[in-house]
Coordinates of C-alpha atoms and ligand atoms in Angstrom, one line a residue:
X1473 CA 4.5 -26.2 -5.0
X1474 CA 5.4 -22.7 -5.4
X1475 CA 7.3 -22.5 -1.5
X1476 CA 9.3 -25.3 -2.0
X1477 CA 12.4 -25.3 -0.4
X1478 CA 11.6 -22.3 1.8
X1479 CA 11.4 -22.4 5.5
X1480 CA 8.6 -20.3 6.8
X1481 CA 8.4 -19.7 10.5
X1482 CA 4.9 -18.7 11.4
X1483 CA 4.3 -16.9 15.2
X1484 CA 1.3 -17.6 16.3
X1485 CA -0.3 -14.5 19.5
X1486 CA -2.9 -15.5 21.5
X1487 CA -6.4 -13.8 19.3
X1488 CA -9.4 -15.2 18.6
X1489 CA -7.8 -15.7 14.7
X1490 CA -5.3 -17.9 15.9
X1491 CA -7.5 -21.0 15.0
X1492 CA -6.9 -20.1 11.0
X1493 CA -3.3 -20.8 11.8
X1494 CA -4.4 -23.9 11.4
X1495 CA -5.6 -23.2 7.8
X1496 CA -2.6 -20.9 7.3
X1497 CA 0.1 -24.1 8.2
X1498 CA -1.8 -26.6 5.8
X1499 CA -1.7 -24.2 3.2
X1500 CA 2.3 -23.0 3.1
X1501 CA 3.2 -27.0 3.7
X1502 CA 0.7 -27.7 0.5
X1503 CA 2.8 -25.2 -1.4
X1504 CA 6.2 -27.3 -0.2
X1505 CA 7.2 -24.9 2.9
X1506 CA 8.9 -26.3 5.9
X1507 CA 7.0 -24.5 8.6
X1508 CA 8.0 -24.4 12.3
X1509 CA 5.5 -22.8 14.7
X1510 CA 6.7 -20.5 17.4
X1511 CA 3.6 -20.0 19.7
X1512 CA 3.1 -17.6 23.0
X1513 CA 1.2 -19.0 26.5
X1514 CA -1.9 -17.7 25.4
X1515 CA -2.6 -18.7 21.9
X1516 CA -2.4 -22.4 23.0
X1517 CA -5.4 -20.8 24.6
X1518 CA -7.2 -20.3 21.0
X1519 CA -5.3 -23.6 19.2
X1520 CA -4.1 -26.3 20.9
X1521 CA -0.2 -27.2 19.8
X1522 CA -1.3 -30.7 19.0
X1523 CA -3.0 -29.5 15.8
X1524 CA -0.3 -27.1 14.7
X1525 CA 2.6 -29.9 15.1
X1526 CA 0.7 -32.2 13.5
X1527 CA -0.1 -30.2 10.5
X1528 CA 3.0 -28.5 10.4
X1529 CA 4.9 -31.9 10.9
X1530 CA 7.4 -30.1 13.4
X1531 CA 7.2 -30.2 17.4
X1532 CA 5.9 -26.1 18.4
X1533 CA 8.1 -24.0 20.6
X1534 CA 6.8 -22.0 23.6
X1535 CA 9.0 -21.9 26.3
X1536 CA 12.7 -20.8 26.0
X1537 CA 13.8 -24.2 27.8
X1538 CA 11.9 -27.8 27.8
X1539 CA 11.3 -28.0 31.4
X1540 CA 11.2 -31.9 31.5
X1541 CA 15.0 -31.4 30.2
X1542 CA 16.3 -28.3 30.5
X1543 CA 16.7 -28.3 26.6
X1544 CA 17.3 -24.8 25.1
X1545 CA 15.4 -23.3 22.7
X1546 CA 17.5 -20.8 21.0
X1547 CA 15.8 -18.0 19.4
X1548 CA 18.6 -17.3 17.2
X1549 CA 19.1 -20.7 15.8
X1550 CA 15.6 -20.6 14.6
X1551 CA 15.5 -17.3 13.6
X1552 CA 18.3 -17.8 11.2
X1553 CA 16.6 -21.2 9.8
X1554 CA 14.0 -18.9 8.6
X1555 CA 13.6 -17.5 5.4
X1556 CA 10.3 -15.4 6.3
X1557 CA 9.1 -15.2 9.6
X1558 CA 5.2 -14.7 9.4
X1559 CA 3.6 -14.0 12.4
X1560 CA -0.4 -14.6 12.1
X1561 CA -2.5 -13.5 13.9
X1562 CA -0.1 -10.5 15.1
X1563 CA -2.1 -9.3 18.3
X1564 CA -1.7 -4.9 19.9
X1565 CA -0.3 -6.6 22.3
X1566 CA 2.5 -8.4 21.1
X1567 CA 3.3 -5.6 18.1
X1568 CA 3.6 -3.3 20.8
X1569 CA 6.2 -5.5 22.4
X1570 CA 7.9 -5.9 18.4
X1571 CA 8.3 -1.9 18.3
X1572 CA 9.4 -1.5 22.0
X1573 CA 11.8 -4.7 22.1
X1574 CA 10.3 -6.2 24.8
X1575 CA 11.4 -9.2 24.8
X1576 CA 9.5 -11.7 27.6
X1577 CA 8.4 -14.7 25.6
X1578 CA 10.4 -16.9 22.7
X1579 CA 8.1 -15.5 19.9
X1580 CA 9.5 -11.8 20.7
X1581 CA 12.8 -12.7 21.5
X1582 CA 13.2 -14.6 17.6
X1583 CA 11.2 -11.6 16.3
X1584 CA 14.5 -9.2 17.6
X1585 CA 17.1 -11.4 16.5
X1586 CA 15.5 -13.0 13.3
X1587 CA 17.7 -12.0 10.4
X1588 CA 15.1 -13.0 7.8
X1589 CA 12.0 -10.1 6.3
X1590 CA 9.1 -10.2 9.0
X1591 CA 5.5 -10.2 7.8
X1592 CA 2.4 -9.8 10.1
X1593 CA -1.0 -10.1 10.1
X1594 CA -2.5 -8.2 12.7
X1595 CA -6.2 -9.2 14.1
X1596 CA -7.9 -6.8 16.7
X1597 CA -11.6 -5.2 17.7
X1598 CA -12.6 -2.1 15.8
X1599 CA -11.4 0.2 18.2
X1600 CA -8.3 -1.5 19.3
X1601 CA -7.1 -1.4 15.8
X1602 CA -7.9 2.3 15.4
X1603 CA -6.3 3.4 18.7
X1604 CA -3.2 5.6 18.0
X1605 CA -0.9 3.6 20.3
X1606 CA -1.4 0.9 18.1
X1607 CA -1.2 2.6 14.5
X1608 CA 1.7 4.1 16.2
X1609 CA 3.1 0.8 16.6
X1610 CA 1.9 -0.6 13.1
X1611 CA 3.8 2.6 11.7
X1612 CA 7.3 1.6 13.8
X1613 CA 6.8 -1.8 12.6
X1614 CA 6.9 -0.7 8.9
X1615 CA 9.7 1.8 8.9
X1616 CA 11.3 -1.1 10.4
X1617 CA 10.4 -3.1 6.9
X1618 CA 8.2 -5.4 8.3
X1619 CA 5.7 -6.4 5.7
X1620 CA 1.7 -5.8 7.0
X1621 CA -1.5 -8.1 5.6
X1622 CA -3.8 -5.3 6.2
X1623 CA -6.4 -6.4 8.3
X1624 CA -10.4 -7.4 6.6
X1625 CA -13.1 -5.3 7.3
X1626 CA -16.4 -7.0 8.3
X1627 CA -18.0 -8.8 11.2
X1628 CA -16.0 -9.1 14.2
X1629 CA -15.2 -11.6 17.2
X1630 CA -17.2 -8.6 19.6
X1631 CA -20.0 -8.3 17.0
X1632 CA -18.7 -5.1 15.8
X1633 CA -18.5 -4.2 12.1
X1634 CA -15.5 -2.4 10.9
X1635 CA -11.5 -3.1 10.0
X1636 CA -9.7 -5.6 12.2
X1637 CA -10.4 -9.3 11.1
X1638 CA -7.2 -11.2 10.2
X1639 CA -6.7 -11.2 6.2
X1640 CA -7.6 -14.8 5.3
X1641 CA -4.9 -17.7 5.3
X1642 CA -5.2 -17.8 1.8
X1643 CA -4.5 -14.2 1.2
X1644 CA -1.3 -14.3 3.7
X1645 CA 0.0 -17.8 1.7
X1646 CA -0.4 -15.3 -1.7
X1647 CA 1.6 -12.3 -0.2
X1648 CA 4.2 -15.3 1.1
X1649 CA 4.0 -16.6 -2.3
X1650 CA 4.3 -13.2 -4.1
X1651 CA 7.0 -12.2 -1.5
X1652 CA 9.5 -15.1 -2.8
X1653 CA 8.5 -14.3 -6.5
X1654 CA 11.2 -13.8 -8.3
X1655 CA 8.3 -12.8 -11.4
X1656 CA 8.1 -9.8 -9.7
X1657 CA 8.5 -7.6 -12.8
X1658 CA 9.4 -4.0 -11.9
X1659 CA 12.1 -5.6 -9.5
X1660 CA 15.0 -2.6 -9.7
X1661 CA 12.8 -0.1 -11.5
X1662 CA 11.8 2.7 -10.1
X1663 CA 8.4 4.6 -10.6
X1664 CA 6.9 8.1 -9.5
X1665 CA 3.3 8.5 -8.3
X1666 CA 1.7 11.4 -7.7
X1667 CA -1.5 11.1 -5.8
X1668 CA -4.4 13.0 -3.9
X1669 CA -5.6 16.3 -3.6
X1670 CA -3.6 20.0 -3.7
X1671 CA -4.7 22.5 -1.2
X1672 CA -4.2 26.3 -2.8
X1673 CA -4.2 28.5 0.1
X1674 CA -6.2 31.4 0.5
X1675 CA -4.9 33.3 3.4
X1676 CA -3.7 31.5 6.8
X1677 CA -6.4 29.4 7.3
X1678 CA -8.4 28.9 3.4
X1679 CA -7.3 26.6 0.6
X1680 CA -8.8 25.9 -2.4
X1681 CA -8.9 21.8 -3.3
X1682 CA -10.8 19.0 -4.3
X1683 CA -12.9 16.1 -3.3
X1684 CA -10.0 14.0 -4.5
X1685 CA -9.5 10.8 -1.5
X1686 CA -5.9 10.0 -3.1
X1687 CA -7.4 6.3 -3.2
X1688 CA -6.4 5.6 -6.8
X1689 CA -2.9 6.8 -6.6
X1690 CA -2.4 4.7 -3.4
X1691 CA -3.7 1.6 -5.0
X1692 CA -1.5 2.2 -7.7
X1693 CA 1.7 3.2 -5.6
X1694 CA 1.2 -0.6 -3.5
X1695 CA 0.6 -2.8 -6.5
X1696 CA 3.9 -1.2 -8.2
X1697 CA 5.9 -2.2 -4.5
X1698 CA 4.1 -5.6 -5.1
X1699 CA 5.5 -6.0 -8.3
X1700 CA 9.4 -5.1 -6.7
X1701 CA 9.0 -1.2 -8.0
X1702 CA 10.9 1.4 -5.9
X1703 CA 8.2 3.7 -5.6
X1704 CA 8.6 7.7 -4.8
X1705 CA 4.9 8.6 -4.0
X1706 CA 4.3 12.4 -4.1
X1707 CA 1.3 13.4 -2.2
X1708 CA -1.1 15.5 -1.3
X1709 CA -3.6 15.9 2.2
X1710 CA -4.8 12.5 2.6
X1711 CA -6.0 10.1 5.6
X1712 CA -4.2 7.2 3.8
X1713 CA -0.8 5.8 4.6
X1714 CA 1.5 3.5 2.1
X1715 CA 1.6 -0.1 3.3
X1716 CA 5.1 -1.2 1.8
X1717 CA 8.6 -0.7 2.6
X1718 CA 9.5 0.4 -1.1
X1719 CA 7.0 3.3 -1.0
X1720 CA 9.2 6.2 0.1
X1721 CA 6.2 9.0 1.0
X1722 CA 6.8 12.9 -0.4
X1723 CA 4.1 15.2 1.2
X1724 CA 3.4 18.3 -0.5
X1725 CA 0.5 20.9 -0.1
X1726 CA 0.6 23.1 -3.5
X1727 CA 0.8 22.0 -7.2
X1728 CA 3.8 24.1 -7.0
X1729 CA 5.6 21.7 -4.1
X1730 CA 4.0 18.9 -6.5
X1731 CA 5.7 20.0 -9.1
X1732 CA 9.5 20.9 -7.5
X1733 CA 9.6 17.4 -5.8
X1734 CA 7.9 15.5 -8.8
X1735 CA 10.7 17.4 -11.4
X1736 CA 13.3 16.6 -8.8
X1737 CA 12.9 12.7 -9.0
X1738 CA 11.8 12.1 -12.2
X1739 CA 15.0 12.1 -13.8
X1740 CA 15.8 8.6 -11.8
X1741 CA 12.9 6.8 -12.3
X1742 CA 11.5 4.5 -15.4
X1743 CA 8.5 5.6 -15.2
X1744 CA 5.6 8.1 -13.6
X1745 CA 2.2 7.6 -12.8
X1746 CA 0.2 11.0 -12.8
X1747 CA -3.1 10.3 -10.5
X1748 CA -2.7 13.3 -8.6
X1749 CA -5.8 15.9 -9.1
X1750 CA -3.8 18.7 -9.2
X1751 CA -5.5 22.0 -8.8
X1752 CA -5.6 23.9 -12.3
X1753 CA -5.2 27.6 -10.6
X1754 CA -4.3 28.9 -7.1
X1755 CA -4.9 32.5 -5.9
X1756 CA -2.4 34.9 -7.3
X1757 CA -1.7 36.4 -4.0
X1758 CA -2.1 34.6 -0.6
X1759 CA -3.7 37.2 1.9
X1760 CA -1.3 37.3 4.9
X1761 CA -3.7 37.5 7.5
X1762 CA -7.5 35.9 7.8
X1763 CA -9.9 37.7 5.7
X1764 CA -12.6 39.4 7.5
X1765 CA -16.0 38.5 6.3
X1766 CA -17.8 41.5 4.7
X1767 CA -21.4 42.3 2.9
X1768 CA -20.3 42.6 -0.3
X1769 CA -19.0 39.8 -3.1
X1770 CA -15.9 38.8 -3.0
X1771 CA -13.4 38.0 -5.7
X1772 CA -10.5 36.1 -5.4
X1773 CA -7.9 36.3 -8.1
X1774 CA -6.5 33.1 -9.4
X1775 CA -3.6 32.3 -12.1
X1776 CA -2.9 29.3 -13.5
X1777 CA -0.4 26.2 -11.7
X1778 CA 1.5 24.3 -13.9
X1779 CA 0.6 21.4 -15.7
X1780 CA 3.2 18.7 -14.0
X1781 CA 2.6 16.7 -16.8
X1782 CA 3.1 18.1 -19.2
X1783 CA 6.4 19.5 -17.8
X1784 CA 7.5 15.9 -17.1
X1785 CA 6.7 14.9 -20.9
X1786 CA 8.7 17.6 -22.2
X1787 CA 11.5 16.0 -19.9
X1788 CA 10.8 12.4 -21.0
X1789 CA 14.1 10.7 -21.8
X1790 CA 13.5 8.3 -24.4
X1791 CA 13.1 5.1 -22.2
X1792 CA 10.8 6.3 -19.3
X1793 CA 7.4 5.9 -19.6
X1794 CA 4.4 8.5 -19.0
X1795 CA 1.0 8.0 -17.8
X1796 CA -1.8 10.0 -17.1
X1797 CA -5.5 10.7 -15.6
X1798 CA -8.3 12.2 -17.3
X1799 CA -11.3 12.8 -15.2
X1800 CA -13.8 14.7 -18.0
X1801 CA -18.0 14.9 -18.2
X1802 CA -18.2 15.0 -22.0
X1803 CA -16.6 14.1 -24.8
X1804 CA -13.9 12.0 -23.0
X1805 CA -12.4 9.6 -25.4
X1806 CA -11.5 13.0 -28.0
X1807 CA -10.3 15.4 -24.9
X1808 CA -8.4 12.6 -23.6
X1809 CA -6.4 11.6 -26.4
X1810 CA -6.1 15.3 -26.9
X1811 CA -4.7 15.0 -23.6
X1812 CA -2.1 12.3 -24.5
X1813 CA -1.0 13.9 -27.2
X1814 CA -0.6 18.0 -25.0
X1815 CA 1.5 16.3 -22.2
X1816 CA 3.4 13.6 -24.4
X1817 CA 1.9 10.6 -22.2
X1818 CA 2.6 6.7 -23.3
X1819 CA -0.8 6.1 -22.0
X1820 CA -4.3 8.0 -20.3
X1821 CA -6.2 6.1 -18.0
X1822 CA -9.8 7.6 -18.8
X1823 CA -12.3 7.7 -16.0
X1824 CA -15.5 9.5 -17.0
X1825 CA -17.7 11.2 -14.2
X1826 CA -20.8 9.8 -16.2
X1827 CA -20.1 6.4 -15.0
X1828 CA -21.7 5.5 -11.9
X1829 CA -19.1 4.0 -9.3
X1830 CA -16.2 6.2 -10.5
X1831 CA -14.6 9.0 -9.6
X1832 CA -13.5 10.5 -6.2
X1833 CA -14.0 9.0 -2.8
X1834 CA -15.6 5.6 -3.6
X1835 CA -13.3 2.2 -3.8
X1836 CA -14.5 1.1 -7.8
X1837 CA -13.2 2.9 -10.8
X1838 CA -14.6 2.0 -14.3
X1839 CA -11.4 3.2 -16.7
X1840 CA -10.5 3.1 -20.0
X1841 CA -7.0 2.8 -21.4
X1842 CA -5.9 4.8 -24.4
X1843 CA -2.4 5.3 -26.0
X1844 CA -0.7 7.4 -28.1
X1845 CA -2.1 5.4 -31.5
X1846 CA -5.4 5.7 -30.2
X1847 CA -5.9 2.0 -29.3
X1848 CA -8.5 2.1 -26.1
X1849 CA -9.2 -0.8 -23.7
X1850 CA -12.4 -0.9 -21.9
X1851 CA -12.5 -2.3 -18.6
X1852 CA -15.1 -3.4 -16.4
X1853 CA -16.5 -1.8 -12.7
X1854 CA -13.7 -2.7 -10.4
X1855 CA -12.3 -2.3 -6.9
X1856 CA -9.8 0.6 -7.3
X1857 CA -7.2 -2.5 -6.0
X1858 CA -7.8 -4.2 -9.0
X1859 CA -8.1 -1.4 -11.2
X1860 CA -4.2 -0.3 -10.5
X1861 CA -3.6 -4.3 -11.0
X1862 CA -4.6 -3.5 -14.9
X1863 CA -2.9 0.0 -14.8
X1864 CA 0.7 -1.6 -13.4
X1865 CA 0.2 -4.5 -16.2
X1866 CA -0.2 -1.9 -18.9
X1867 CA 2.8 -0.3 -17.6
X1868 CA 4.7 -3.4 -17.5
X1869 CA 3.8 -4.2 -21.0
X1870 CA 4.9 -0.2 -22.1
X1871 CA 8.0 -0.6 -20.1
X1872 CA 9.2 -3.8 -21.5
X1873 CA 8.3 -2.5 -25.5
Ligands
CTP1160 N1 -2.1 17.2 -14.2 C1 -0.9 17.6 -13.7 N2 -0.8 19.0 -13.4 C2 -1.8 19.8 -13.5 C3 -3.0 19.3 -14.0 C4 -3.1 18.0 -14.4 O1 0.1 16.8 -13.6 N3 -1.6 21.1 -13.2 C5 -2.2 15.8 -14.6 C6 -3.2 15.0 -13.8 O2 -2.5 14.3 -12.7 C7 -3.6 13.9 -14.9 C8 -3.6 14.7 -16.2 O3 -2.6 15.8 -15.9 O4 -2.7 12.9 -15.0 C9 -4.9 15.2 -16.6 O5 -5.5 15.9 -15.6 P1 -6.9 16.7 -15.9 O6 -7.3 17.5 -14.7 O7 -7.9 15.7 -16.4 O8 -6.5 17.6 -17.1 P2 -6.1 19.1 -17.2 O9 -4.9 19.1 -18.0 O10 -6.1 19.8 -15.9 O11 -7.3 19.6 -18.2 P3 -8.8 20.0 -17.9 O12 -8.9 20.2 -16.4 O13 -9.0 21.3 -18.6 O14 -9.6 18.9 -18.4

């Protein structure tokens, strides 16, 4: 009974997924939640109200007055009974109407004057969910601290394959579950990420970089804010955006912005996570305007960046805690303790280029942990999700020695 005592209000918009509402109520009042359902006119469309009082135990609110009565319905009494309000499945159109305050049904009008954290779920067809209106909306939603379920990829309601399908009841009722855990342990620490690529530029238009998707650092930067971290994410060009309200975004180009904003916050955080692949050299002058082509070879000049790393171990204060990548093709367990020991890391996550499944762009990563006694852990293939599961946990473990 891990949601005992808490009362959950779940909002129910009028998608196909509305029907695992159903799923979604039995589960939270299995845990020991009090659920009240708030629905709008058309998701009794997809789920008929019957079913959700019934399993929620608790008459369902639609209109703002009973008609029959004229009995109110105040949506700022049951706001305030809430301790979450969970709205699944969270449709475009009614998100649109959270991050525009529109306010024309009861499910809106509790969503504006709920005091309580908001989560949502949104459901939506392929190219719904990648329109810019709505990840414009999605976005508003967040920096208002609303909690998202990222949506499922796979088979959807239209036939089409892609992102969009409703996270599964049972993976909402874990983030409500983790969202009231007070094991969360890295509440009040705070930890720096650096993630993704650097571009090196050339002349105006040229950069030198790497095939690096930010992925890993990502992963890592939402399982910290899972586990209550304050996280400062430093990063470089990527298409990927930070899910959680505790993930304050840095963006940087160079390894020399990297490096300003990465020695600027380290000083206030417990610990740093160094996934970034940060270019080793930029050119040594950038050409002002575009290079012409020309017959001949061209050289271009390049001086070392510096190793933020290493710079950050040689400002390690005796509590915080360092951790680094090595990405290496031969002899990896020797250069990467070599590597530990160069930059003053607690830990190196090894990930070898040998290994099939690891590396840059795809979602598994096959690591090994090694620390500064030269203890290694061997994990298995994993989704990079649940590889910065066993990252965090080794940092935990570091932290709390
Ligand atoms: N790193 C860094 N700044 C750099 C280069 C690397 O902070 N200029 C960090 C990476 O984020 C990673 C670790 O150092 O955590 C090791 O990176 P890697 O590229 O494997 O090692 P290098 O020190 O660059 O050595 P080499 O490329 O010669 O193997």
């Amino acid at each position: 009974m891990k949601l005992k005592g808490k009362n959950i209000l779940l909002g129910v918009t009028g998608g196909i997924a509305a029907y695992k509402a159903a799923i979604l109520v039995r589960l939270l009042v299995k845990e020991g939640a009090q659920v009240k359902v708030v629905m709008t006119k058309l998701a009794k469309e997809f789920i008929t109200p019957l079913t959700l009082a019934t399993l929620s135990k608790n008459p369902i609110l639609v209109d703002f007055f009973d008609p029959e009565d004229g009995r109110w319905n105040s949506h700022v009494d049951i706001g305030l009974w809430a301790d979450l309000y969970v709205i699944a499945p969270a449709t475009a159109n009614s998100m649109g109407k959270m991050a525009n305050a529109v306010a024309d049904n009861l499910l809106i009008t509790t969503y504006l004057s709920a005091r309580c954290p908001v989560m949502l779920a949104p459901t939506m067809d392929l190219d719904m969910y990648q329109h810019p209106a709505n990840l414009k909306n999605i976005e508003t939603l967040k920096s208002y601290g609303n909690i998202i379920v990222e949506p499922d990829s796979g088979e959807l309601a239209s036939g089409l394959v892609g992102k969009g399908r409703m996270a599964e009841p049972e993976v909402i009722t874990e983030r409500i579950i983790e969202h009231f855990s007070s094991k969360k342990k890295l509440k009040s620490k705070k930890v720096l990420v650096t993630a993704g690529p650097t571009y090196e530029p050339i002349d105006p238009v040229r950069f030198i970089g790497n095939f690096s998707s930010g992925k890993m650092g990502y992963a890592i930067a939402e399982e910290l804010a899972n586990q209550g971290a304050e996280v400062v994410l430093i990063s470089g060009p990527t298409h990927l955006k930070p899910c959680n309200s505790l993930i304050t975004r840095i963006d940087i180009q160079t390894a020399q912005e990297m490096h300003d904003a990465a020695v600027k916050h380290f000083s206030t955080c417990d610990a740093a996570i160094m996934s970034a692949a940060v270019a080793d050299f930029k050119p040594a002058t950038i050409a002002k305007e575009k290079v012409k082509r020309g017959k001949d070879n061209m050289q271009i000049d390049l001086t070392p960046n510096k190793d933020i790393a290493a710079e950050l171990g040689k400002l390690k204060k005796n509590k915080q805690v360092l951790v680094g990548f090595a990405l290496e093709t031969n002899d990896e367990i020797k250069n990467a303790q070599k590597k530990v020991q160069n930059k003053n890391l607690d830990f190196i996550v090894l990930n070898s280029l040998k290994e099939k499944g690891a590396g840059f762009g795809v979602d598994t990563n096959k690591i090994c942990i090694i620390d500064r006694l030269g203890n290694t852990k061997n994990f298995e293939l994993k989704s990079k999700k649940e590889v910065a599961v066993d990252i965090v946990n080794e940092l935990i473990t570091k932290i709390e020695e």
